[in-house]
CSV table of C-alpha atoms in Angstrom, one decimal:
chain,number,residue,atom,x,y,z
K,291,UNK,CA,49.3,4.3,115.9
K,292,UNK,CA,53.2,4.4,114.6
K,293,UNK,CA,53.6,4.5,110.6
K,294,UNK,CA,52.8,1.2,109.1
K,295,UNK,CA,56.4,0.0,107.1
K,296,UNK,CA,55.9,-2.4,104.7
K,297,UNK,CA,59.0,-4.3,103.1
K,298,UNK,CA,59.6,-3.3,99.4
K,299,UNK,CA,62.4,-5.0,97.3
K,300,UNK,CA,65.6,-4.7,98.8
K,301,UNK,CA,65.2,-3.9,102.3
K,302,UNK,CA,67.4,-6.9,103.6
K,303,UNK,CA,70.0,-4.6,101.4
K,304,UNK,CA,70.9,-7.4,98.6
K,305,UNK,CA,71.8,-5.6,95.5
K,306,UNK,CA,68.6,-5.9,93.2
K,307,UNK,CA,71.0,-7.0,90.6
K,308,UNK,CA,68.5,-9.4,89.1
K,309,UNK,CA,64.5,-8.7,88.8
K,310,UNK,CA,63.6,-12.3,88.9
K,311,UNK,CA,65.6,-13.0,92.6
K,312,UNK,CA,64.1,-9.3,93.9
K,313,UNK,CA,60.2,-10.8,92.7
K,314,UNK,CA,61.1,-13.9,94.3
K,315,UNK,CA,62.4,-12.0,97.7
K,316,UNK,CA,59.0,-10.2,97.7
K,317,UNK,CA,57.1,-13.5,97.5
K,318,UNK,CA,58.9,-14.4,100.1
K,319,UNK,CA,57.5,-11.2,102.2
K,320,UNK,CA,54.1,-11.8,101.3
K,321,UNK,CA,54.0,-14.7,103.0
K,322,UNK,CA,55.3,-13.8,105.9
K,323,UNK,CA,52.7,-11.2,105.6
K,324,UNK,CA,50.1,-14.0,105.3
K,325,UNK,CA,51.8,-15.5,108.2
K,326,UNK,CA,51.5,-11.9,110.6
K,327,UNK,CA,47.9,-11.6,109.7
K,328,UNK,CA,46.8,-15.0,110.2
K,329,UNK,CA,48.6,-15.2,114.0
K,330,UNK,CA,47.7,-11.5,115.4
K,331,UNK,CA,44.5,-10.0,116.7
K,332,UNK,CA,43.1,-6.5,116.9
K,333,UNK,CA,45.1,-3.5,116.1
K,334,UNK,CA,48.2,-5.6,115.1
K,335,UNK,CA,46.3,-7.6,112.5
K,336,UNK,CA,44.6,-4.8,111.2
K,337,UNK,CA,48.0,-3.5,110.9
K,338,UNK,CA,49.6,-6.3,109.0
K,339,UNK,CA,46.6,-6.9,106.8
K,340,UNK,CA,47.2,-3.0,105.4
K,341,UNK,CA,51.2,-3.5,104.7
K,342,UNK,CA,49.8,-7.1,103.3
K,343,UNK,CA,47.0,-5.1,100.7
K,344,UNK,CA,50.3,-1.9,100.6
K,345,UNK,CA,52.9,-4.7,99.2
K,346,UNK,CA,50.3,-6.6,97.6
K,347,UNK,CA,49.5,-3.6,94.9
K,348,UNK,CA,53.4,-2.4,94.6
K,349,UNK,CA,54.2,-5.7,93.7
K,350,UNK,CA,51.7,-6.7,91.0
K,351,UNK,CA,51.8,-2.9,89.5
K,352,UNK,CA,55.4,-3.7,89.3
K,353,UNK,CA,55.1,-6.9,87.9
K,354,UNK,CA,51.9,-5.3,85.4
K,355,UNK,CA,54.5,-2.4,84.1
K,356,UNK,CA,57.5,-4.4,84.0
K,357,UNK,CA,57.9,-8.2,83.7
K,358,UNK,CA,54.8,-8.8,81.5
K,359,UNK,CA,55.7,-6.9,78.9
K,360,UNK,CA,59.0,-8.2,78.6
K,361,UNK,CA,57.3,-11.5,78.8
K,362,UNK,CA,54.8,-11.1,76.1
K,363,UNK,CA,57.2,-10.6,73.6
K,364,UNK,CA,60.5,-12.3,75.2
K,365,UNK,CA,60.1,-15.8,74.7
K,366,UNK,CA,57.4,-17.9,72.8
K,367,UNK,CA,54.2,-18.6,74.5
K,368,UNK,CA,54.6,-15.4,76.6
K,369,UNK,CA,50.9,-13.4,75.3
K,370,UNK,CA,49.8,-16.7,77.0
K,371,UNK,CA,51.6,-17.2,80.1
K,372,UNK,CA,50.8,-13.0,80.7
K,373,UNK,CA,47.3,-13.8,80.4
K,374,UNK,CA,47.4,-16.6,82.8
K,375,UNK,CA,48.9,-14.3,85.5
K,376,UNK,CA,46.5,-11.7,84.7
K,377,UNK,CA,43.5,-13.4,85.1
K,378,UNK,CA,44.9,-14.8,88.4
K,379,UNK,CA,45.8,-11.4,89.2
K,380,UNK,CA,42.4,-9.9,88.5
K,381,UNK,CA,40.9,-12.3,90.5
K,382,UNK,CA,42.5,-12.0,93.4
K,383,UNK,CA,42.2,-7.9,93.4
K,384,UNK,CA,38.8,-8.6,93.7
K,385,UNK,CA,39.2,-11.0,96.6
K,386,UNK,CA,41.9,-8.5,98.3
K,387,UNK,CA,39.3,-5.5,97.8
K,388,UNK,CA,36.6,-7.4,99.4
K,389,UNK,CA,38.0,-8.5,102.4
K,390,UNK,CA,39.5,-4.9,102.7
K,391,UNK,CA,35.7,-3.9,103.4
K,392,UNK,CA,35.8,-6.1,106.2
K,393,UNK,CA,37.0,-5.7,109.5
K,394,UNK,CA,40.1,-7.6,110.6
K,395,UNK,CA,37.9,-9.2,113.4
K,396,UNK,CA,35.1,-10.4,111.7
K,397,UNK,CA,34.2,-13.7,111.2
K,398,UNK,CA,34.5,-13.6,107.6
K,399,UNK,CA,37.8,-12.2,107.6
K,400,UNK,CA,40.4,-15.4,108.2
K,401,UNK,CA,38.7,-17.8,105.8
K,402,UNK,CA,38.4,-15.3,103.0
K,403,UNK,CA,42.3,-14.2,104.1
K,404,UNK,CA,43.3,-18.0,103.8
K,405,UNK,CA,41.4,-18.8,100.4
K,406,UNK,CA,43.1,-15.6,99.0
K,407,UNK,CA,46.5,-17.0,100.7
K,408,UNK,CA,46.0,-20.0,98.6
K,409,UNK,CA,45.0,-18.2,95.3
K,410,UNK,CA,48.5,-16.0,96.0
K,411,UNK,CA,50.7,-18.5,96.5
K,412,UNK,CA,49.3,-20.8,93.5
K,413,UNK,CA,49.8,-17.4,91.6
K,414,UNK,CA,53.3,-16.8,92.8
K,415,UNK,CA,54.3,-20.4,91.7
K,416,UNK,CA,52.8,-20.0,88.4
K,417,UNK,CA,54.8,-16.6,87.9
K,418,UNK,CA,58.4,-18.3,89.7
K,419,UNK,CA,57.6,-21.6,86.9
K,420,UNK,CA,56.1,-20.3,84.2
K,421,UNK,CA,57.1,-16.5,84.0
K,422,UNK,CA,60.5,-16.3,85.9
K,423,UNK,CA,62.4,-19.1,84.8
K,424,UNK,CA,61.9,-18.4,81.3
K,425,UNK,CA,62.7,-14.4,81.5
K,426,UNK,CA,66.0,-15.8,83.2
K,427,UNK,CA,66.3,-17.9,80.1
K,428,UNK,CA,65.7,-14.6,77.7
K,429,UNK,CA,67.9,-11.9,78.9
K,430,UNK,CA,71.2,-11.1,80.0
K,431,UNK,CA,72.4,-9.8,83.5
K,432,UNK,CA,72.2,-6.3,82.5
K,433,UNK,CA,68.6,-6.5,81.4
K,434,UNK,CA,67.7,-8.3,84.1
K,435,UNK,CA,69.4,-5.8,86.5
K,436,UNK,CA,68.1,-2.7,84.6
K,437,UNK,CA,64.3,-4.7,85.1
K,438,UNK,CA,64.9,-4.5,88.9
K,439,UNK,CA,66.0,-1.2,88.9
K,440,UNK,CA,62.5,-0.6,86.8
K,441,UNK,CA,60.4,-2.7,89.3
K,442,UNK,CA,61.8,-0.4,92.4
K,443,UNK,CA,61.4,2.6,90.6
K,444,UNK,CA,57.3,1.4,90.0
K,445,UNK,CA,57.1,0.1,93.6
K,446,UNK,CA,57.7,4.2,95.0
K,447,UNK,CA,55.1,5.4,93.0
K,448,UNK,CA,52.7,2.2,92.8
K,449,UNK,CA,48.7,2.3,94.2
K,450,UNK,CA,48.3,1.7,97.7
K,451,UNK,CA,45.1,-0.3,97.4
K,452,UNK,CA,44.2,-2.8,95.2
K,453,UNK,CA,42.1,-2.0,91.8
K,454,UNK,CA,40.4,-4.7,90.2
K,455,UNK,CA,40.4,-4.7,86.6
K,456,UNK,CA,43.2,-2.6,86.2
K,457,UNK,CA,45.8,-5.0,84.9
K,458,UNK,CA,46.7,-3.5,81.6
K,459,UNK,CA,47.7,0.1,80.9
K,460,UNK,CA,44.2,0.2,78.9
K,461,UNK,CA,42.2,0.1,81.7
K,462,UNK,CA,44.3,2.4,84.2
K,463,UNK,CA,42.9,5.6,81.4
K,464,UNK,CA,39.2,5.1,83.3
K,465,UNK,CA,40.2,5.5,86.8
K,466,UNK,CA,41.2,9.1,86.9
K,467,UNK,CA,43.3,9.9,89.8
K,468,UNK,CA,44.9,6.4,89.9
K,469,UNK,CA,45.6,6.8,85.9
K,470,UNK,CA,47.8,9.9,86.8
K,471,UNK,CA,49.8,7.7,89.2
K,472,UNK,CA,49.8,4.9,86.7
K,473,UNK,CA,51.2,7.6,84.4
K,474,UNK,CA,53.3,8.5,86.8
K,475,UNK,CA,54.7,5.1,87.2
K,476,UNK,CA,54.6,4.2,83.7
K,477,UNK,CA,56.9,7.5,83.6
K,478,UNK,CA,59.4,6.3,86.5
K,479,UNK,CA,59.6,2.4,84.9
K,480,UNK,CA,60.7,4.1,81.3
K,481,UNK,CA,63.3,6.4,83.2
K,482,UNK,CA,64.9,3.5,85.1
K,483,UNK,CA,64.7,1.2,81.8
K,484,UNK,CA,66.4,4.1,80.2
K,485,UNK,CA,69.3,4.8,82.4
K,486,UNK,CA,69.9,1.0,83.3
């Protein structure tokens, strides 16, 4: 089997200038994720479904260590909106880590893929209305670029599998291996926010 590639933030080579059009470019590649999975069969799907779960997990670790913080304390409201997302986020972890027990070609598999493909999308809306729009509103081009450069530098060292209930930086200290990576992460986001 060749080496599964899944599309991070900035493949299509756009400078990642701005965190909230980079987020917004990667919600564009999940569906089209969602899209690959849906139509293939066999080896293909079972392919697509991993780089869907792969981009899936860099994206909301990016979005945990990097836009929600900003967000809780960026504009009013913000504790709540984060806590929205999160709770959206948790549940769809635990959607995402069922179905990865299945197998792509069981019966299960496509009506628990297109009831999380509902959940992600409502979420994604939610984040582009109620999270993006007013982080665009908050900051000023360099923060915003020094936030993408934060995101990409969490996305190379992000989980490759979703983790339920490891939304916050609290919980990541009980899972061991994946807290040293989410230390590690934590480590790379506070780098890239530095040098930005």
């Amino acid at each position: 089997m060749s080496e599964l590639h899944t599309p991070q933030a900035g493949d299509d080579h756009a400078p990642d200038l701005d965190v909230v059009g980079l987020l917004m470019r990667q919600h564009g590649d999940i569906r089209t994720l969602f899209d690959e999975v849906e139509q293939s069969k066999g080896d293909e799907r079972r392919d697509a479904f991993h780089r869907l779960v792969r981009l899936l997990a860099v994206h909301e670790t990016a979005e945990e260590e990097v836009v929600h913080p900003f967000a809780r304390r960026a504009f009013e409201g913000g504790e709540q909106v984060v806590e929205d997302r999160l709770a959206e986020e948790r549940a769809a972890k635990e959607t995402l880590s069922a179905l990865d027990d299945l197998d792509t070609d069981d019966p299960e598999f496509l009506p628990k893929l297109r009831a999380l493909r509902t959940d992600v999308q409502e979420h994604a809306r939610a984040e582009e209305r109620y999270e993006f729009t007013h982080i665009r509103r908050s900051t000023d081009v360099t923060d915003l670029a020094t936030m993408a450069k934060a995101v990409k530098a969490a996305e190379a060292m992000a989980p490759t599998r979703p983790h339920p209930g490891v939304e916050s930086a609290t919980a990541n200290v009980a899972l061991g291996p994946v807290a040293a990576l989410m230390d590690r992460t934590k480590d790379a986001v506070r780098k890239a926010m530095k040098n930005g």
